C-alpha atoms as an extended CHARMM CRD file, in Angstrom:
* protein
*
       200  EXT
         1         1  MET       CA            -37.1500000000      -18.1160000000      -33.1640000000  PROA      1               0.0000000000
         2         2  PRO       CA            -34.0340000000      -20.2080000000      -32.0270000000  PROA      2               0.0000000000
         3         3  PRO       CA            -33.2380000000      -19.9780000000      -28.8160000000  PROA      3               0.0000000000
         4         4  LYS       CA            -30.8250000000      -17.6580000000      -26.8870000000  PROA      4               0.0000000000
         5         5  PRO       CA            -26.9930000000      -18.5540000000      -26.3630000000  PROA      5               0.0000000000
         6         6  LYS       CA            -26.7550000000      -19.2700000000      -23.0270000000  PROA      6               0.0000000000
         7         7  GLN       CA            -24.6630000000      -15.9880000000      -21.1740000000  PROA      7               0.0000000000
         8         8  PRO       CA            -21.0620000000      -18.2440000000      -19.8840000000  PROA      8               0.0000000000
         9         9  ARG       CA            -20.8890000000      -17.8880000000      -16.2430000000  PROA      9               0.0000000000
        10        10  ALA       CA            -19.2910000000      -14.1160000000      -15.1950000000  PROA      10              0.0000000000
        11        11  TRP       CA            -19.0320000000      -14.4200000000      -11.5080000000  PROA      11              0.0000000000
        12        12  GLN       CA            -17.1490000000      -16.6740000000       -9.2950000000  PROA      12              0.0000000000
        13        13  ARG       CA            -17.8700000000      -17.8290000000       -5.3910000000  PROA      13              0.0000000000
        14        14  MET       CA            -15.7180000000      -16.5460000000       -2.9840000000  PROA      14              0.0000000000
        15        15  LEU       CA            -14.6730000000      -18.2230000000        0.1520000000  PROA      15              0.0000000000
        16        16  SER       CA            -15.9940000000      -16.2500000000        2.2850000000  PROA      16              0.0000000000
        17        17  GLY       CA            -19.0670000000      -16.7680000000        0.0230000000  PROA      17              0.0000000000
        18        18  ARG       CA            -19.5240000000      -14.2110000000       -1.7520000000  PROA      18              0.0000000000
        19        19  ARG       CA            -20.7200000000      -14.0920000000       -5.5980000000  PROA      19              0.0000000000
        20        20  LEU       CA            -18.7420000000      -11.8870000000       -7.7290000000  PROA      20              0.0000000000
        21        21  ASP       CA            -19.2860000000      -10.5360000000      -11.2690000000  PROA      21              0.0000000000
        22        22  LEU       CA            -16.3530000000      -10.2570000000      -12.4410000000  PROA      22              0.0000000000
        23        23  LEU       CA            -17.3420000000       -8.4880000000      -15.5100000000  PROA      23              0.0000000000
        24        24  ASP       CA            -19.6370000000       -5.5730000000      -12.7890000000  PROA      24              0.0000000000
        25        25  PRO       CA            -17.8630000000       -5.8280000000       -9.7810000000  PROA      25              0.0000000000
        26        26  THR       CA            -19.3210000000       -4.2080000000       -7.0410000000  PROA      26              0.0000000000
        27        27  PRO       CA            -17.7970000000       -3.5770000000       -3.9310000000  PROA      27              0.0000000000
        28        28  VAL       CA            -19.9810000000       -4.7550000000       -1.6230000000  PROA      28              0.0000000000
        29        29  ASP       CA            -18.9530000000       -8.1210000000       -2.8050000000  PROA      29              0.0000000000
        30        30  ILE       CA            -15.5720000000       -7.4290000000       -1.7980000000  PROA      30              0.0000000000
        31        31  GLU       CA            -13.7640000000       -9.3050000000        1.6730000000  PROA      31              0.0000000000
        32        32  ILE       CA             -9.9260000000       -8.7720000000        2.7710000000  PROA      32              0.0000000000
        33        33  GLU       CA            -10.3200000000      -12.6130000000        3.9460000000  PROA      33              0.0000000000
        34        34  ASP       CA            -11.1330000000      -13.2840000000       -0.0260000000  PROA      34              0.0000000000
        35        35  ILE       CA             -8.5280000000      -10.7830000000       -1.4470000000  PROA      35              0.0000000000
        36        36  ALA       CA             -5.0450000000      -11.7330000000        1.0140000000  PROA      36              0.0000000000
        37        37  HSD       CA             -6.4870000000      -15.8190000000        0.4750000000  PROA      37              0.0000000000
        38        38  GLY       CA             -6.3250000000      -15.3340000000       -3.3170000000  PROA      38              0.0000000000
        39        39  LEU       CA             -2.9500000000      -13.4870000000       -3.4840000000  PROA      39              0.0000000000
        40        40  ALA       CA             -1.2760000000      -15.2160000000       -0.5090000000  PROA      40              0.0000000000
        41        41  PHE       CA             -1.8950000000      -17.7700000000       -3.4370000000  PROA      41              0.0000000000
        42        42  VAL       CA             -1.1660000000      -16.3730000000       -6.8670000000  PROA      42              0.0000000000
        43        43  ALA       CA              2.2050000000      -16.6200000000       -7.9570000000  PROA      43              0.0000000000
        44        44  ARG       CA              4.5800000000      -14.1730000000       -9.4840000000  PROA      44              0.0000000000
        45        45  TRP       CA              6.8390000000      -14.8240000000      -11.9630000000  PROA      45              0.0000000000
        46        46  ASN       CA              4.7820000000      -17.4190000000      -13.1880000000  PROA      46              0.0000000000
        47        47  GLY       CA              6.3980000000      -19.5190000000      -10.3360000000  PROA      47              0.0000000000
        48        48  GLN       CA              9.5960000000      -19.7790000000      -12.2300000000  PROA      48              0.0000000000
        49        49  THR       CA             11.4070000000      -18.0610000000       -8.7300000000  PROA      49              0.0000000000
        50        50  LYS       CA             13.5920000000      -20.1870000000       -6.6670000000  PROA      50              0.0000000000
        51        51  GLY       CA             12.8600000000      -21.6690000000       -3.2380000000  PROA      51              0.0000000000
        52        52  ASP       CA             10.4070000000      -24.7980000000       -1.4310000000  PROA      52              0.0000000000
        53        53  PHE       CA              7.0390000000      -22.0960000000       -1.1240000000  PROA      53              0.0000000000
        54        54  PRO       CA              5.9610000000      -19.6500000000       -4.4210000000  PROA      54              0.0000000000
        55        55  TYR       CA              6.2220000000      -15.9160000000       -4.7620000000  PROA      55              0.0000000000
        56        56  SER       CA              3.0310000000      -14.7270000000       -4.0900000000  PROA      56              0.0000000000
        57        57  VAL       CA              1.4820000000      -11.3550000000       -4.8510000000  PROA      57              0.0000000000
        58        58  ALA       CA              0.2830000000      -11.1190000000       -1.2020000000  PROA      58              0.0000000000
        59        59  GLU       CA              4.4290000000      -11.4180000000       -0.8090000000  PROA      59              0.0000000000
        60        60  HSD       CA              4.7860000000       -8.9230000000       -3.1990000000  PROA      60              0.0000000000
        61        61  SER       CA              2.4990000000       -6.2040000000       -2.3700000000  PROA      61              0.0000000000
        62        62  LEU       CA              3.5800000000       -6.3140000000        1.2600000000  PROA      62              0.0000000000
        63        63  LEU       CA              7.2840000000       -5.5290000000       -0.3480000000  PROA      63              0.0000000000
        64        64  VAL       CA              5.9440000000       -2.5760000000       -2.4490000000  PROA      64              0.0000000000
        65        65  GLU       CA              4.0320000000       -1.0780000000        0.2520000000  PROA      65              0.0000000000
        66        66  THR       CA              7.3540000000       -1.5290000000        2.2020000000  PROA      66              0.0000000000
        67        67  LEU       CA              9.4620000000        0.0830000000       -0.6670000000  PROA      67              0.0000000000
        68        68  PHE       CA              6.7980000000        2.6910000000       -1.2360000000  PROA      68              0.0000000000
        69        69  CYS       CA              6.5170000000        4.0750000000        2.7190000000  PROA      69              0.0000000000
        70        70  ARG       CA             10.6100000000        4.7400000000        2.1000000000  PROA      70              0.0000000000
        71        71  LEU       CA             10.6000000000        6.5780000000       -1.1480000000  PROA      71              0.0000000000
        72        72  CYS       CA              7.4220000000        8.7240000000        0.6820000000  PROA      72              0.0000000000
        73        73  PRO       CA              8.4310000000        9.1650000000        4.3950000000  PROA      73              0.0000000000
        74        74  ASN       CA              5.7280000000       11.2510000000        5.0130000000  PROA      74              0.0000000000
        75        75  ALA       CA              2.4180000000        9.3480000000        2.8280000000  PROA      75              0.0000000000
        76        76  LYS       CA             -0.7360000000        9.3090000000        4.2490000000  PROA      76              0.0000000000
        77        77  PRO       CA             -2.6030000000        5.6950000000        5.2490000000  PROA      77              0.0000000000
        78        78  ALA       CA             -4.8210000000        5.6910000000        2.7800000000  PROA      78              0.0000000000
        79        79  GLU       CA             -1.7860000000        6.3120000000        0.2180000000  PROA      79              0.0000000000
        80        80  LYS       CA             -0.2520000000        3.5110000000        1.8800000000  PROA      80              0.0000000000
        81        81  LEU       CA             -3.7890000000        1.1190000000        1.7180000000  PROA      81              0.0000000000
        82        82  PHE       CA             -3.5710000000        2.0680000000       -2.6110000000  PROA      82              0.0000000000
        83        83  ALA       CA              0.1320000000        0.7950000000       -2.2650000000  PROA      83              0.0000000000
        84        84  LEU       CA             -1.2800000000       -1.8600000000       -0.1690000000  PROA      84              0.0000000000
        85        85  LEU       CA             -4.1760000000       -3.1000000000       -1.9230000000  PROA      85              0.0000000000
        86        86  HSD       CA             -1.9690000000       -2.1800000000       -6.1480000000  PROA      86              0.0000000000
        87        87  ASP       CA             -2.6580000000       -5.5150000000       -7.3750000000  PROA      87              0.0000000000
        88        88  ALA       CA             -5.5880000000       -6.8900000000       -5.4570000000  PROA      88              0.0000000000
        89        89  PRO       CA             -7.2470000000       -7.5810000000       -8.4260000000  PROA      89              0.0000000000
        90        90  GLU       CA             -5.2670000000      -10.3440000000       -8.9640000000  PROA      90              0.0000000000
        91        91  TYR       CA             -7.2480000000      -12.5120000000       -6.5490000000  PROA      91              0.0000000000
        92        92  VAL       CA             -9.4560000000      -13.0790000000       -8.5860000000  PROA      92              0.0000000000
        93        93  ILE       CA             -7.8740000000      -12.2430000000      -12.0090000000  PROA      93              0.0000000000
        94        94  GLY       CA             -4.4010000000      -13.9400000000      -11.7180000000  PROA      94              0.0000000000
        95        95  ASP       CA             -0.9780000000      -12.6710000000      -12.0370000000  PROA      95              0.0000000000
        96        96  MET       CA              0.3740000000      -12.0160000000      -15.6520000000  PROA      96              0.0000000000
        97        97  ILE       CA              3.9590000000      -11.3940000000      -16.5350000000  PROA      97              0.0000000000
        98        98  SER       CA              3.9540000000       -8.2840000000      -18.8780000000  PROA      98              0.0000000000
        99        99  PRO       CA              4.9320000000       -9.6940000000      -22.0980000000  PROA      99              0.0000000000
       100       100  VAL       CA              1.4590000000      -11.3660000000      -21.8750000000  PROA      100             0.0000000000
       101       101  LYS       CA             -0.3620000000       -8.0670000000      -21.2810000000  PROA      101             0.0000000000
       102       102  ALA       CA              0.8120000000       -6.5800000000      -24.4860000000  PROA      102             0.0000000000
       103       103  ALA       CA             -0.1690000000       -9.7940000000      -26.0560000000  PROA      103             0.0000000000
       104       104  VAL       CA             -3.4250000000      -10.1730000000      -24.1560000000  PROA      104             0.0000000000
       105       105  GLY       CA             -4.4220000000       -6.1690000000      -25.2790000000  PROA      105             0.0000000000
       106       106  PRO       CA             -6.6860000000       -3.2560000000      -23.4390000000  PROA      106             0.0000000000
       107       107  GLY       CA             -9.7220000000       -5.8500000000      -22.2260000000  PROA      107             0.0000000000
       108       108  TYR       CA             -7.5580000000       -7.5810000000      -19.6670000000  PROA      108             0.0000000000
       109       109  GLY       CA             -6.7240000000       -3.9890000000      -17.9390000000  PROA      109             0.0000000000
       110       110  GLU       CA             -9.7600000000       -2.6230000000      -18.2930000000  PROA      110             0.0000000000
       111       111  LEU       CA            -10.9710000000       -5.6730000000      -16.4450000000  PROA      111             0.0000000000
       112       112  ASP       CA             -8.0210000000       -5.0510000000      -14.0850000000  PROA      112             0.0000000000
       113       113  LYS       CA             -9.6380000000       -1.2600000000      -13.6150000000  PROA      113             0.0000000000
       114       114  ARG       CA            -13.4230000000       -2.2380000000      -12.8520000000  PROA      114             0.0000000000
       115       115  LEU       CA            -12.0510000000       -3.8980000000      -10.1620000000  PROA      115             0.0000000000
       116       116  ALA       CA             -9.7280000000       -1.9140000000       -8.7780000000  PROA      116             0.0000000000
       117       117  ALA       CA            -12.5940000000        0.8250000000       -8.5220000000  PROA      117             0.0000000000
       118       118  ALA       CA            -14.7920000000       -1.6380000000       -7.3050000000  PROA      118             0.0000000000
       119       119  ILE       CA            -11.8580000000       -3.2250000000       -4.0290000000  PROA      119             0.0000000000
       120       120  HSD       CA            -10.9650000000        1.0000000000       -3.6820000000  PROA      120             0.0000000000
       121       121  ILE       CA            -14.7660000000        2.1770000000       -2.6680000000  PROA      121             0.0000000000
       122       122  ARG       CA            -14.9500000000       -1.1830000000       -0.4940000000  PROA      122             0.0000000000
       123       123  PHE       CA            -12.2340000000        0.5750000000        1.7700000000  PROA      123             0.0000000000
       124       124  GLY       CA            -13.0730000000        3.8780000000        1.5350000000  PROA      124             0.0000000000
       125       125  LEU       CA            -10.5940000000        5.0370000000       -0.7190000000  PROA      125             0.0000000000
       126       126  PRO       CA            -11.7340000000        6.9820000000       -4.1700000000  PROA      126             0.0000000000
       127       127  ALA       CA            -11.7730000000        4.8430000000       -6.8220000000  PROA      127             0.0000000000
       128       128  ALA       CA             -8.8910000000        5.0980000000       -8.1270000000  PROA      128             0.0000000000
       129       129  PRO       CA             -5.1330000000        6.8550000000       -7.0100000000  PROA      129             0.0000000000
       130       130  SER       CA             -4.1010000000       10.3940000000       -8.3250000000  PROA      130             0.0000000000
       131       131  ILE       CA             -1.7920000000       10.2280000000      -11.2910000000  PROA      131             0.0000000000
       132       132  ARG       CA              1.0600000000       10.9290000000       -9.0150000000  PROA      132             0.0000000000
       133       133  LEU       CA              0.4830000000        8.7220000000       -5.8800000000  PROA      133             0.0000000000
       134       134  LYS       CA             -0.5100000000        5.3200000000       -9.0670000000  PROA      134             0.0000000000
       135       135  LYS       CA              3.6390000000        6.8050000000      -10.4350000000  PROA      135             0.0000000000
       136       136  GLN       CA              5.1820000000        6.9460000000       -6.7270000000  PROA      136             0.0000000000
       137       137  ILE       CA              3.5580000000        3.4220000000       -6.1490000000  PROA      137             0.0000000000
       138       138  LYS       CA              4.3150000000        2.4100000000       -9.6910000000  PROA      138             0.0000000000
       139       139  LYS       CA              8.1760000000        3.4080000000       -8.7860000000  PROA      139             0.0000000000
       140       140  ALA       CA              8.2080000000        0.8330000000       -5.8330000000  PROA      140             0.0000000000
       141       141  ASP       CA              6.8420000000       -1.3460000000       -8.0890000000  PROA      141             0.0000000000
       142       142  ASN       CA              9.1520000000       -1.6780000000      -10.1440000000  PROA      142             0.0000000000
       143       143  VAL       CA             12.2190000000       -1.7950000000       -7.1880000000  PROA      143             0.0000000000
       144       144  SER       CA              9.8890000000       -5.0070000000       -6.3790000000  PROA      144             0.0000000000
       145       145  ALA       CA             10.6230000000       -5.8760000000       -9.1630000000  PROA      145             0.0000000000
       146       146  TRP       CA             14.2910000000       -5.4740000000       -9.5310000000  PROA      146             0.0000000000
       147       147  MET       CA             14.7530000000       -7.2200000000       -5.9030000000  PROA      147             0.0000000000
       148       148  GLU       CA             12.5270000000      -10.1160000000       -7.1150000000  PROA      148             0.0000000000
       149       149  ALA       CA             13.7230000000      -10.9470000000      -10.5240000000  PROA      149             0.0000000000
       150       150  THR       CA             17.6080000000      -10.8170000000       -8.8880000000  PROA      150             0.0000000000
       151       151  GLN       CA             16.9550000000      -12.5040000000       -5.3650000000  PROA      151             0.0000000000
       152       152  ILE       CA             14.3020000000      -15.4460000000       -7.0090000000  PROA      152             0.0000000000
       153       153  ALA       CA             13.8320000000      -15.6590000000      -10.1820000000  PROA      153             0.0000000000
       154       154  GLY       CA             17.2120000000      -15.7650000000      -12.2380000000  PROA      154             0.0000000000
       155       155  PHE       CA             17.9540000000      -12.6400000000      -13.5760000000  PROA      155             0.0000000000
       156       156  SER       CA             21.2790000000      -10.6610000000      -13.2800000000  PROA      156             0.0000000000
       157       157  GLU       CA             21.1840000000       -7.1370000000      -12.3530000000  PROA      157             0.0000000000
       158       158  THR       CA             22.3940000000       -6.0420000000      -15.4980000000  PROA      158             0.0000000000
       159       159  GLU       CA             19.3900000000       -7.9710000000      -17.2500000000  PROA      159             0.0000000000
       160       160  ALA       CA             17.0820000000       -6.8100000000      -14.4810000000  PROA      160             0.0000000000
       161       161  SER       CA             18.4840000000       -3.1490000000      -14.6560000000  PROA      161             0.0000000000
       162       162  ARG       CA             17.6990000000       -2.8640000000      -18.0670000000  PROA      162             0.0000000000
       163       163  PHE       CA             13.9480000000       -4.0420000000      -17.5340000000  PROA      163             0.0000000000
       164       164  PHE       CA             13.7040000000       -2.0040000000      -14.0080000000  PROA      164             0.0000000000
       165       165  LYS       CA             16.5910000000       -0.0560000000      -13.4590000000  PROA      165             0.0000000000
       166       166  ARG       CA             18.8090000000       -0.6830000000      -11.1090000000  PROA      166             0.0000000000
       167       167  PRO       CA             17.4570000000        1.0700000000       -7.8680000000  PROA      167             0.0000000000
       168       168  ASP       CA             19.6890000000        3.0340000000       -5.5790000000  PROA      168             0.0000000000
       169       169  ALA       CA             20.8540000000        1.2710000000       -2.6540000000  PROA      169             0.0000000000
       170       170  ALA       CA             20.0220000000        2.7000000000        0.3120000000  PROA      170             0.0000000000
       171       171  LEU       CA             16.3650000000        2.6020000000       -0.7310000000  PROA      171             0.0000000000
       172       172  THR       CA             17.0370000000       -1.5790000000       -1.1490000000  PROA      172             0.0000000000
       173       173  HSD       CA             19.2510000000       -1.7150000000        2.1530000000  PROA      173             0.0000000000
       174       174  GLY       CA             18.3760000000       -4.1210000000        4.3470000000  PROA      174             0.0000000000
       175       175  LEU       CA             15.0080000000       -5.6510000000        2.4060000000  PROA      175             0.0000000000
       176       176  ASP       CA             15.6830000000       -9.0210000000        1.2590000000  PROA      176             0.0000000000
       177       177  ILE       CA             13.5000000000      -11.7210000000       -0.0640000000  PROA      177             0.0000000000
       178       178  HSD       CA             12.4850000000      -14.5480000000        2.2580000000  PROA      178             0.0000000000
       179       179  LEU       CA              9.7490000000      -16.7210000000        1.2090000000  PROA      179             0.0000000000
       180       180  ARG       CA              6.6930000000      -18.0500000000        3.2390000000  PROA      180             0.0000000000
       181       181  PRO       CA              4.1190000000      -20.3860000000        3.5390000000  PROA      181             0.0000000000
       182       182  PRO       CA              0.8090000000      -19.0520000000        1.7680000000  PROA      182             0.0000000000
       183       183  VAL       CA             -1.0500000000      -19.2720000000        5.2280000000  PROA      183             0.0000000000
       184       184  GLU       CA              2.0790000000      -16.8760000000        7.2520000000  PROA      184             0.0000000000
       185       185  VAL       CA              1.3130000000      -14.7000000000        3.8880000000  PROA      185             0.0000000000
       186       186  ARG       CA             -1.9900000000      -14.0460000000        3.9300000000  PROA      186             0.0000000000
       187       187  ARG       CA             -2.0340000000      -13.8830000000        7.6980000000  PROA      187             0.0000000000
       188       188  ALA       CA              1.1640000000      -11.1060000000        6.7680000000  PROA      188             0.0000000000
       189       189  TYR       CA             -1.6140000000       -9.4350000000        4.7120000000  PROA      189             0.0000000000
       190       190  SER       CA             -4.6130000000       -9.7300000000        5.9720000000  PROA      190             0.0000000000
       191       191  ALA       CA             -2.7240000000       -7.5020000000        9.5480000000  PROA      191             0.0000000000
       192       192  ARG       CA             -1.0000000000       -4.9130000000        7.8100000000  PROA      192             0.0000000000
       193       193  HSD       CA             -4.3760000000       -4.3930000000        5.5740000000  PROA      193             0.0000000000
       194       194  ALA       CA             -6.0230000000       -3.6180000000        9.2210000000  PROA      194             0.0000000000
       195       195  GLU       CA             -3.4580000000       -1.6510000000       10.5990000000  PROA      195             0.0000000000
       196       196  LEU       CA             -3.8950000000        0.9260000000        7.6350000000  PROA      196             0.0000000000
       197       197  LEU       CA             -7.6030000000        0.9950000000        7.8260000000  PROA      197             0.0000000000
       198       198  ALA       CA             -7.8770000000        1.3310000000       11.5520000000  PROA      198             0.0000000000
       199       199  GLU       CA             -5.3730000000        4.5810000000       11.1770000000  PROA      199             0.0000000000
       200       200  LEU       CA             -7.5100000000        6.1690000000        7.7640000000  PROA      200             0.0000000000
């Protein structure tokens, strides 16, 4: 009998020392230090943004959580934590722009869903947010995308509004995108995560 073909490696070694199985992730292998570090070094918009630093998924996540709090001023700490972690799986699978996600197909979504469930459980949340909460976070996500598109990604307001819907000016008042070194964003993301965990 011919030998069985060797299975490709499906795990990644994290800086914390954890070995995360990407196909079967478990909460015990999730650490916030790995998430914050990974997201701070993953660029949104495939890196096609203005400025001296990439606009990271960690920075985006902080903005989404801020916008979510404005949209839902009575949100509970757990709901805010869901908002902060909404793109957390991207610390290992990266950020893909929407057209690429569509081309890849449902496999990416399934991988994202499994990782998200492990992350949520690790930090004391249900495996998935309610449909209502998911929609609220998605609304904040779209507002963030419109801001990013018009401020740093080279879209005109007309073009961005076609894809992401122009937000109410009151919702974004006083919020501007400022690019920071990844280490600063990593610190800010970790600190906000710690604040929300302490409030649970």
